[in-house]
PDB file of C-alpha atoms in Angstrom:
ATOM      1  CA  MET A   1    -105.236  61.133 -38.652  1.00  0.00           C
ATOM      2  CA  ASP A   2    -107.547  64.165 -38.752  1.00  0.00           C
ATOM      3  CA  LEU A   3    -105.705  67.475 -38.412  1.00  0.00           C
ATOM      4  CA  ARG A   4    -108.557  69.740 -39.528  1.00  0.00           C
ATOM      5  CA  ARG A   5    -109.608  70.615 -35.977  1.00  0.00           C
ATOM      6  CA  ALA A   6    -106.113  71.483 -34.825  1.00  0.00           C
ATOM      7  CA  LYS A   7    -105.651  75.172 -34.020  1.00  0.00           C
ATOM      8  CA  GLY A   8    -101.932  75.465 -33.366  1.00  0.00           C
ATOM      9  CA  THR A   9     -98.621  73.663 -33.182  1.00  0.00           C
ATOM     10  CA  HIS A  10     -99.333  72.183 -29.746  1.00  0.00           C
ATOM     11  CA  ASP A  11    -102.699  70.855 -30.916  1.00  0.00           C
ATOM     12  CA  LEU A  12    -101.044  69.201 -33.882  1.00  0.00           C
ATOM     13  CA  ILE A  13     -98.473  67.557 -31.647  1.00  0.00           C
ATOM     14  CA  ASP A  14    -101.214  66.454 -29.253  1.00  0.00           C
ATOM     15  CA  ARG A  15    -102.985  64.756 -32.153  1.00  0.00           C
ATOM     16  CA  ASN A  16     -99.891  62.662 -32.904  1.00  0.00           C
ATOM     17  CA  ALA A  17     -98.987  64.698 -35.977  1.00  0.00           C
ATOM     18  CA  SER A  18     -95.395  64.655 -34.793  1.00  0.00           C
ATOM     19  CA  ILE A  19     -95.258  60.934 -35.559  1.00  0.00           C
ATOM     20  CA  ALA A  20     -96.025  61.590 -39.207  1.00  0.00           C
ATOM     21  CA  TRP A  21     -93.554  64.459 -39.439  1.00  0.00           C
ATOM     22  CA  HIS A  22     -90.803  62.440 -37.723  1.00  0.00           C
ATOM     23  CA  THR A  23     -91.408  59.581 -40.166  1.00  0.00           C
ATOM     24  CA  CYS A  24     -91.226  61.915 -43.148  1.00  0.00           C
ATOM     25  CA  ALA A  25     -88.118  63.575 -41.743  1.00  0.00           C
ATOM     26  CA  ARG A  26     -86.316  60.230 -41.446  1.00  0.00           C
ATOM     27  CA  ARG A  27     -87.244  59.235 -44.975  1.00  0.00           C
ATOM     28  CA  GLY A  28     -86.948  62.644 -46.588  1.00  0.00           C
ATOM     29  CA  SER A  29     -83.512  63.865 -45.633  1.00  0.00           C
ATOM     30  CA  SER A  30     -83.016  64.879 -49.270  1.00  0.00           C
ATOM     31  CA  LEU A  31     -86.312  66.768 -49.453  1.00  0.00           C
ATOM     32  CA  ARG A  32     -85.694  70.042 -51.296  1.00  0.00           C
ATOM     33  CA  VAL A  33     -89.108  71.644 -51.932  1.00  0.00           C
ATOM     34  CA  ILE A  34     -92.295  71.770 -49.843  1.00  0.00           C
ATOM     35  CA  VAL A  35     -95.471  73.181 -51.391  1.00  0.00           C
ATOM     36  CA  MET A  36     -98.129  74.329 -48.922  1.00  0.00           C
ATOM     37  CA  GLY A  37    -100.989  76.710 -48.321  1.00  0.00           C
ATOM     38  CA  LEU A  38    -100.501  79.897 -46.318  1.00  0.00           C
ATOM     39  CA  SER A  39    -100.607  78.310 -42.870  1.00  0.00           C
ATOM     40  CA  GLU A  40     -98.161  79.617 -40.272  1.00  0.00           C
ATOM     41  CA  THR A  41     -98.630  76.465 -38.197  1.00  0.00           C
ATOM     42  CA  TYR A  42     -97.573  74.124 -40.977  1.00  0.00           C
ATOM     43  CA  ARG A  43     -94.753  76.440 -42.013  1.00  0.00           C
ATOM     44  CA  ARG A  44     -93.267  76.320 -38.519  1.00  0.00           C
ATOM     45  CA  ILE A  45     -93.495  72.525 -38.464  1.00  0.00           C
ATOM     46  CA  ALA A  46     -91.933  72.249 -41.926  1.00  0.00           C
ATOM     47  CA  GLN A  47     -89.070  74.539 -40.917  1.00  0.00           C
ATOM     48  CA  GLN A  48     -88.497  72.482 -37.773  1.00  0.00           C
ATOM     49  CA  TYR A  49     -88.341  69.076 -39.442  1.00  0.00           C
ATOM     50  CA  PHE A  50     -87.066  70.070 -42.900  1.00  0.00           C
ATOM     51  CA  PRO A  51     -84.779  73.082 -42.278  1.00  0.00           C
ATOM     52  CA  ASN A  52     -82.982  72.714 -45.617  1.00  0.00           C
ATOM     53  CA  ALA A  53     -86.112  72.510 -47.779  1.00  0.00           C
ATOM     54  CA  MET A  54     -87.479  75.505 -49.671  1.00  0.00           C
ATOM     55  CA  ILE A  55     -91.095  76.376 -48.926  1.00  0.00           C
ATOM     56  CA  VAL A  56     -93.141  77.292 -52.005  1.00  0.00           C
ATOM     57  CA  ALA A  57     -96.630  78.736 -51.664  1.00  0.00           C
ATOM     58  CA  ASP A  58     -99.387  76.814 -53.418  1.00  0.00           C
ATOM     59  CA  ARG A  59    -100.704  78.988 -56.254  1.00  0.00           C
ATOM     60  CA  PHE A  60    -104.335  77.936 -55.872  1.00  0.00           C
ATOM     61  CA  HIS A  61    -104.431  78.850 -52.181  1.00  0.00           C
ATOM     62  CA  VAL A  62    -102.774  82.232 -52.731  1.00  0.00           C
ATOM     63  CA  VAL A  63    -105.176  83.246 -55.513  1.00  0.00           C
ATOM     64  CA  ARG A  64    -108.114  82.018 -53.446  1.00  0.00           C
ATOM     65  CA  LEU A  65    -106.946  84.107 -50.476  1.00  0.00           C
ATOM     66  CA  VAL A  66    -106.761  87.230 -52.654  1.00  0.00           C
ATOM     67  CA  ASN A  67    -110.261  86.633 -54.002  1.00  0.00           C
ATOM     68  CA  GLN A  68    -111.651  86.004 -50.517  1.00  0.00           C
ATOM     69  CA  HIS A  69    -110.282  89.310 -49.243  1.00  0.00           C
ATOM     70  CA  PHE A  70    -111.735  91.136 -52.228  1.00  0.00           C
ATOM     71  CA  LEU A  71    -115.177  89.561 -51.789  1.00  0.00           C
ATOM     72  CA  LYS A  72    -115.218  90.608 -48.114  1.00  0.00           C
ATOM     73  CA  LEU A  73    -114.420  94.186 -49.080  1.00  0.00           C
ATOM     74  CA  TRP A  74    -117.097  94.084 -51.756  1.00  0.00           C
ATOM     75  CA  GLN A  75    -119.587  92.974 -49.099  1.00  0.00           C
ATOM     76  CA  GLN A  76    -118.686  96.048 -47.043  1.00  0.00           C
ATOM     77  CA  TYR A  77    -119.036  98.549 -49.897  1.00  0.00           C
ATOM     78  CA  ASP A  78    -122.075  97.129 -51.686  1.00  0.00           C
ATOM     79  CA  PRO A  79    -123.925  94.309 -49.864  1.00  0.00           C
ATOM     80  CA  GLU A  80    -126.748  94.297 -52.418  1.00  0.00           C
ATOM     81  CA  GLY A  81    -124.425  94.040 -55.410  1.00  0.00           C
ATOM     82  CA  ARG A  82    -122.552  91.222 -53.674  1.00  0.00           C
ATOM     83  CA  LYS A  83    -125.764  89.159 -53.731  1.00  0.00           C
ATOM     84  CA  ASN A  84    -126.040  89.385 -57.523  1.00  0.00           C
ATOM     85  CA  ARG A  85    -124.915  86.000 -58.845  1.00  0.00           C
ATOM     86  CA  GLY A  86    -124.115  87.366 -62.292  1.00  0.00           C
ATOM     87  CA  LEU A  87    -121.823  90.040 -60.874  1.00  0.00           C
ATOM     88  CA  LEU A  88    -120.325  87.538 -58.457  1.00  0.00           C
ATOM     89  CA  SER A  89    -119.332  85.280 -61.345  1.00  0.00           C
ATOM     90  CA  LEU A  90    -117.721  88.189 -63.199  1.00  0.00           C
ATOM     91  CA  MET A  91    -115.857  89.427 -60.128  1.00  0.00           C
ATOM     92  CA  ARG A  92    -114.370  86.023 -59.358  1.00  0.00           C
ATOM     93  CA  ARG A  93    -112.980  85.355 -62.823  1.00  0.00           C
ATOM     94  CA  HIS A  94    -109.785  86.685 -64.329  1.00  0.00           C
ATOM     95  CA  HIS A  95    -110.489  89.857 -66.276  1.00  0.00           C
ATOM     96  CA  TRP A  96    -108.552  88.640 -69.308  1.00  0.00           C
ATOM     97  CA  LYS A  97    -110.897  85.651 -69.607  1.00  0.00           C
ATOM     98  CA  LEU A  98    -114.073  87.750 -69.858  1.00  0.00           C
ATOM     99  CA  SER A  99    -115.813  88.407 -73.148  1.00  0.00           C
ATOM    100  CA  ALA A 100    -116.296  91.929 -74.490  1.00  0.00           C
ATOM    101  CA  VAL A 101    -119.925  91.956 -73.367  1.00  0.00           C
ATOM    102  CA  GLN A 102    -119.018  90.767 -69.884  1.00  0.00           C
ATOM    103  CA  LYS A 103    -116.290  93.398 -69.568  1.00  0.00           C
ATOM    104  CA  GLU A 104    -118.757  96.110 -70.566  1.00  0.00           C
ATOM    105  CA  ASN A 105    -121.335  94.937 -68.015  1.00  0.00           C
ATOM    106  CA  LEU A 106    -118.676  94.922 -65.333  1.00  0.00           C
ATOM    107  CA  ARG A 107    -117.412  98.352 -66.379  1.00  0.00           C
ATOM    108  CA  GLN A 108    -120.892  99.857 -66.034  1.00  0.00           C
ATOM    109  CA  TYR A 109    -121.267  98.463 -62.532  1.00  0.00           C
ATOM    110  CA  LEU A 110    -117.798  99.505 -61.336  1.00  0.00           C
ATOM    111  CA  ALA A 111    -118.304 103.027 -62.682  1.00  0.00           C
ATOM    112  CA  GLN A 112    -120.776 103.525 -59.835  1.00  0.00           C
ATOM    113  CA  GLU A 113    -118.255 102.355 -57.192  1.00  0.00           C
ATOM    114  CA  PRO A 114    -114.873 104.120 -57.689  1.00  0.00           C
ATOM    115  CA  VAL A 115    -113.216 102.603 -54.587  1.00  0.00           C
ATOM    116  CA  LEU A 116    -114.381  99.122 -55.515  1.00  0.00           C
ATOM    117  CA  LYS A 117    -113.210  99.710 -59.087  1.00  0.00           C
ATOM    118  CA  ALA A 118    -109.688 100.550 -57.906  1.00  0.00           C
ATOM    119  CA  LEU A 119    -109.601  97.485 -55.668  1.00  0.00           C
ATOM    120  CA  TYR A 120    -110.880  95.252 -58.462  1.00  0.00           C
ATOM    121  CA  PHE A 121    -108.210  96.238 -60.980  1.00  0.00           C
ATOM    122  CA  ALA A 122    -105.500  96.080 -58.309  1.00  0.00           C
ATOM    123  CA  LYS A 123    -106.679  92.553 -57.512  1.00  0.00           C
ATOM    124  CA  GLN A 124    -106.586  91.624 -61.188  1.00  0.00           C
ATOM    125  CA  GLN A 125    -103.061  92.988 -61.495  1.00  0.00           C
ATOM    126  CA  LEU A 126    -101.993  91.007 -58.444  1.00  0.00           C
ATOM    127  CA  ASN A 127    -103.526  87.803 -59.805  1.00  0.00           C
ATOM    128  CA  GLY A 128    -101.642  88.437 -63.027  1.00  0.00           C
ATOM    129  CA  PHE A 129     -98.408  88.247 -61.032  1.00  0.00           C
ATOM    130  CA  LEU A 130     -99.523  85.168 -59.098  1.00  0.00           C
ATOM    131  CA  VAL A 131    -100.357  83.009 -62.117  1.00  0.00           C
ATOM    132  CA  MET A 132     -96.909  83.445 -63.647  1.00  0.00           C
ATOM    133  CA  LYS A 133     -94.745  80.324 -63.631  1.00  0.00           C
ATOM    134  CA  SER A 134     -91.465  78.941 -64.990  1.00  0.00           C
ATOM    135  CA  LEU A 135     -89.820  82.386 -65.057  1.00  0.00           C
ATOM    136  CA  THR A 136     -86.088  82.680 -65.404  1.00  0.00           C
ATOM    137  CA  ARG A 137     -84.148  84.124 -62.480  1.00  0.00           C
ATOM    138  CA  LYS A 138     -83.455  87.310 -64.462  1.00  0.00           C
ATOM    139  CA  ARG A 139     -87.115  87.777 -65.381  1.00  0.00           C
ATOM    140  CA  ALA A 140     -88.213  87.170 -61.783  1.00  0.00           C
ATOM    141  CA  GLN A 141     -85.766  89.803 -60.521  1.00  0.00           C
ATOM    142  CA  LYS A 142     -87.255  92.327 -62.944  1.00  0.00           C
ATOM    143  CA  MET A 143     -90.796  91.564 -61.752  1.00  0.00           C
ATOM    144  CA  MET A 144     -90.007  91.954 -58.046  1.00  0.00           C
ATOM    145  CA  PRO A 145     -90.107  95.801 -57.882  1.00  0.00           C
ATOM    146  CA  GLN A 146     -93.517  95.808 -59.579  1.00  0.00           C
ATOM    147  CA  LEU A 147     -94.913  93.257 -57.136  1.00  0.00           C
ATOM    148  CA  LEU A 148     -93.527  95.153 -54.135  1.00  0.00           C
ATOM    149  CA  SER A 149     -95.002  98.398 -55.437  1.00  0.00           C
ATOM    150  CA  LEU A 150     -98.401  96.753 -55.780  1.00  0.00           C
ATOM    151  CA  ILE A 151     -98.229  95.385 -52.238  1.00  0.00           C
ATOM    152  CA  GLU A 152     -97.414  98.891 -50.993  1.00  0.00           C
ATOM    153  CA  GLN A 153    -100.569 100.134 -52.699  1.00  0.00           C
ATOM    154  CA  PHE A 154    -102.599  97.513 -50.876  1.00  0.00           C
ATOM    155  CA  GLU A 155    -101.022  98.613 -47.591  1.00  0.00           C
ATOM    156  CA  GLN A 156    -102.470 102.094 -48.153  1.00  0.00           C
ATOM    157  CA  SER A 157    -105.927 100.745 -49.034  1.00  0.00           C
ATOM    158  CA  PRO A 158    -108.749  98.921 -47.223  1.00  0.00           C
ATOM    159  CA  ALA A 159    -106.956  95.673 -48.163  1.00  0.00           C
ATOM    160  CA  ARG A 160    -104.222  96.180 -45.536  1.00  0.00           C
ATOM    161  CA  ALA A 161    -104.802  92.740 -43.990  1.00  0.00           C
ATOM    162  CA  LEU A 162    -104.142  91.105 -47.365  1.00  0.00           C
ATOM    163  CA  ALA A 163    -100.948  93.134 -47.779  1.00  0.00           C
ATOM    164  CA  GLN A 164     -99.691  91.952 -44.381  1.00  0.00           C
ATOM    165  CA  THR A 165    -100.206  88.321 -45.366  1.00  0.00           C
ATOM    166  CA  LEU A 166     -98.460  88.834 -48.695  1.00  0.00           C
ATOM    167  CA  ARG A 167     -95.511  90.447 -46.913  1.00  0.00           C
ATOM    168  CA  ALA A 168     -95.256  87.583 -44.431  1.00  0.00           C
ATOM    169  CA  TRP A 169     -95.244  85.017 -47.267  1.00  0.00           C
ATOM    170  CA  LEU A 170     -93.351  87.038 -49.866  1.00  0.00           C
ATOM    171  CA  GLU A 171     -90.473  84.589 -50.430  1.00  0.00           C
ATOM    172  CA  PRO A 172     -92.668  81.458 -50.778  1.00  0.00           C
ATOM    173  CA  ILE A 173     -94.981  83.408 -53.123  1.00  0.00           C
ATOM    174  CA  VAL A 174     -92.142  84.654 -55.317  1.00  0.00           C
ATOM    175  CA  ARG A 175     -90.808  81.095 -55.541  1.00  0.00           C
ATOM    176  CA  MET A 176     -94.022  80.184 -57.369  1.00  0.00           C
ATOM    177  CA  TRP A 177     -92.539  82.007 -60.365  1.00  0.00           C
ATOM    178  CA  ARG A 178     -89.648  79.553 -60.481  1.00  0.00           C
ATOM    179  CA  PHE A 179     -91.491  76.315 -59.671  1.00  0.00           C
ATOM    180  CA  THR A 180     -94.502  74.714 -61.314  1.00  0.00           C
ATOM    181  CA  LYS A 181     -95.221  72.351 -58.412  1.00  0.00           C
ATOM    182  CA  SER A 182     -98.567  72.565 -56.644  1.00  0.00           C
ATOM    183  CA  ASN A 183    -100.777  70.707 -54.179  1.00  0.00           C
ATOM    184  CA  GLY A 184    -103.190  69.716 -56.929  1.00  0.00           C
ATOM    185  CA  ILE A 185    -102.604  65.957 -56.588  1.00  0.00           C
ATOM    186  CA  THR A 186    -102.894  66.099 -52.790  1.00  0.00           C
ATOM    187  CA  GLU A 187    -106.108  68.127 -52.987  1.00  0.00           C
ATOM    188  CA  GLY A 188    -107.526  65.659 -55.500  1.00  0.00           C
ATOM    189  CA  PHE A 189    -106.790  62.682 -53.240  1.00  0.00           C
ATOM    190  CA  HIS A 190    -108.271  64.526 -50.269  1.00  0.00           C
ATOM    191  CA  ASN A 191    -111.467  65.193 -52.223  1.00  0.00           C
ATOM    192  CA  LYS A 192    -111.774  61.517 -53.138  1.00  0.00           C
ATOM    193  CA  MET A 193    -111.244  60.510 -49.506  1.00  0.00           C
ATOM    194  CA  GLU A 194    -113.939  62.946 -48.371  1.00  0.00           C
ATOM    195  CA  MET A 195    -116.365  61.541 -50.950  1.00  0.00           C
ATOM    196  CA  LEU A 196    -115.631  57.973 -49.857  1.00  0.00           C
ATOM    197  CA  SER A 197    -116.387  58.804 -46.239  1.00  0.00           C
ATOM    198  CA  ARG A 198    -119.525  60.727 -47.191  1.00  0.00           C
ATOM    199  CA  ARG A 199    -120.949  57.949 -49.354  1.00  0.00           C
ATOM    200  CA  ALA A 200    -120.332  55.398 -46.585  1.00  0.00           C
ATOM    201  CA  TYR A 201    -121.725  57.730 -43.854  1.00  0.00           C
ATOM    202  CA  GLY A 202    -118.426  57.255 -42.054  1.00  0.00           C
ATOM    203  CA  PHE A 203    -116.267  54.210 -41.299  1.00  0.00           C
ATOM    204  CA  ARG A 204    -116.107  52.457 -37.940  1.00  0.00           C
ATOM    205  CA  ASN A 205    -113.135  50.366 -38.966  1.00  0.00           C
ATOM    206  CA  PHE A 206    -110.090  52.361 -40.057  1.00  0.00           C
ATOM    207  CA  GLU A 207    -108.591  49.399 -41.936  1.00  0.00           C
ATOM    208  CA  ASN A 208    -111.689  49.206 -44.138  1.00  0.00           C
ATOM    209  CA  TYR A 209    -111.427  52.914 -44.822  1.00  0.00           C
ATOM    210  CA  ARG A 210    -107.711  52.572 -45.588  1.00  0.00           C
ATOM    211  CA  MET A 211    -108.307  49.785 -48.100  1.00  0.00           C
ATOM    212  CA  ARG A 212    -111.065  51.762 -49.816  1.00  0.00           C
ATOM    213  CA  VAL A 213    -108.761  54.760 -50.109  1.00  0.00           C
ATOM    214  CA  LEU A 214    -105.969  52.631 -51.571  1.00  0.00           C
ATOM    215  CA  ALA A 215    -108.398  51.092 -54.056  1.00  0.00           C
ATOM    216  CA  GLN A 216    -109.691  54.503 -55.092  1.00  0.00           C
ATOM    217  CA  CYS A 217    -106.482  56.545 -55.018  1.00  0.00           C
ATOM    218  CA  GLY A 218    -103.784  53.905 -55.273  1.00  0.00           C
ATOM    219  CA  TRP A 219    -101.616  52.819 -58.167  1.00  0.00           C
ATOM    220  CA  ASN A 220     -99.866  49.562 -59.159  1.00  0.00           C
ATOM    221  CA  GLY A 221     -97.926  48.173 -56.261  1.00  0.00           C
ATOM    222  CA  VAL A 222     -99.026  50.796 -53.715  1.00  0.00           C
ATOM    223  CA  ILE A 223    -100.408  48.202 -51.302  1.00  0.00           C
ATOM    224  CA  ASN A 224     -97.070  46.376 -51.297  1.00  0.00           C
ATOM    225  CA  ARG A 225     -95.208  49.580 -50.488  1.00  0.00           C
ATOM    226  CA  ILE A 226     -97.372  50.791 -47.566  1.00  0.00           C
TER     227      ILE A 226
END
């Protein structure tokens, strides 16, 4: 089932996605946590079929979204600097992972762009919140005012669209502090499936494709269980 071309809930239903969700709903009545990217379509479907499950935002997708918004703003303020691969590498990485030389090179560039400099360090502060995990309830409650204050700053900046998304997904994002679960395994399987299809230039027979996927991604006894 290929859901990548679906645009909304009705498209997903039209592509027989409801069959998969109904099947999962019957088998997963005790499902407690759902980890997903920031897709309103999938959130609505999850809430419909798993109303008692908590939705947790996937950390990788949230950090990627923040970086994508920042890179778009960078393109608006300095298109030429955005083309510099060295600067691009520095901008994408966490500031605390840069060497002293790299930080100095970045500081010299940002000194020429005060608005971009403010956005960069705000983005780094936000990513610092997003990578936190396994926090206690008390610690998470203390961090909330700081996160909300940072989002308010984004609302008053050129990154207003990012702030709106963060507001809409605030609860699932904050739950990342309490849970360590992610979509890493699912993304890894999806990558392997894409590579299988690419190497074979596509499959005409779905059963052949299914068996190749099970052989590549399966584990002991998986064929007997599916």
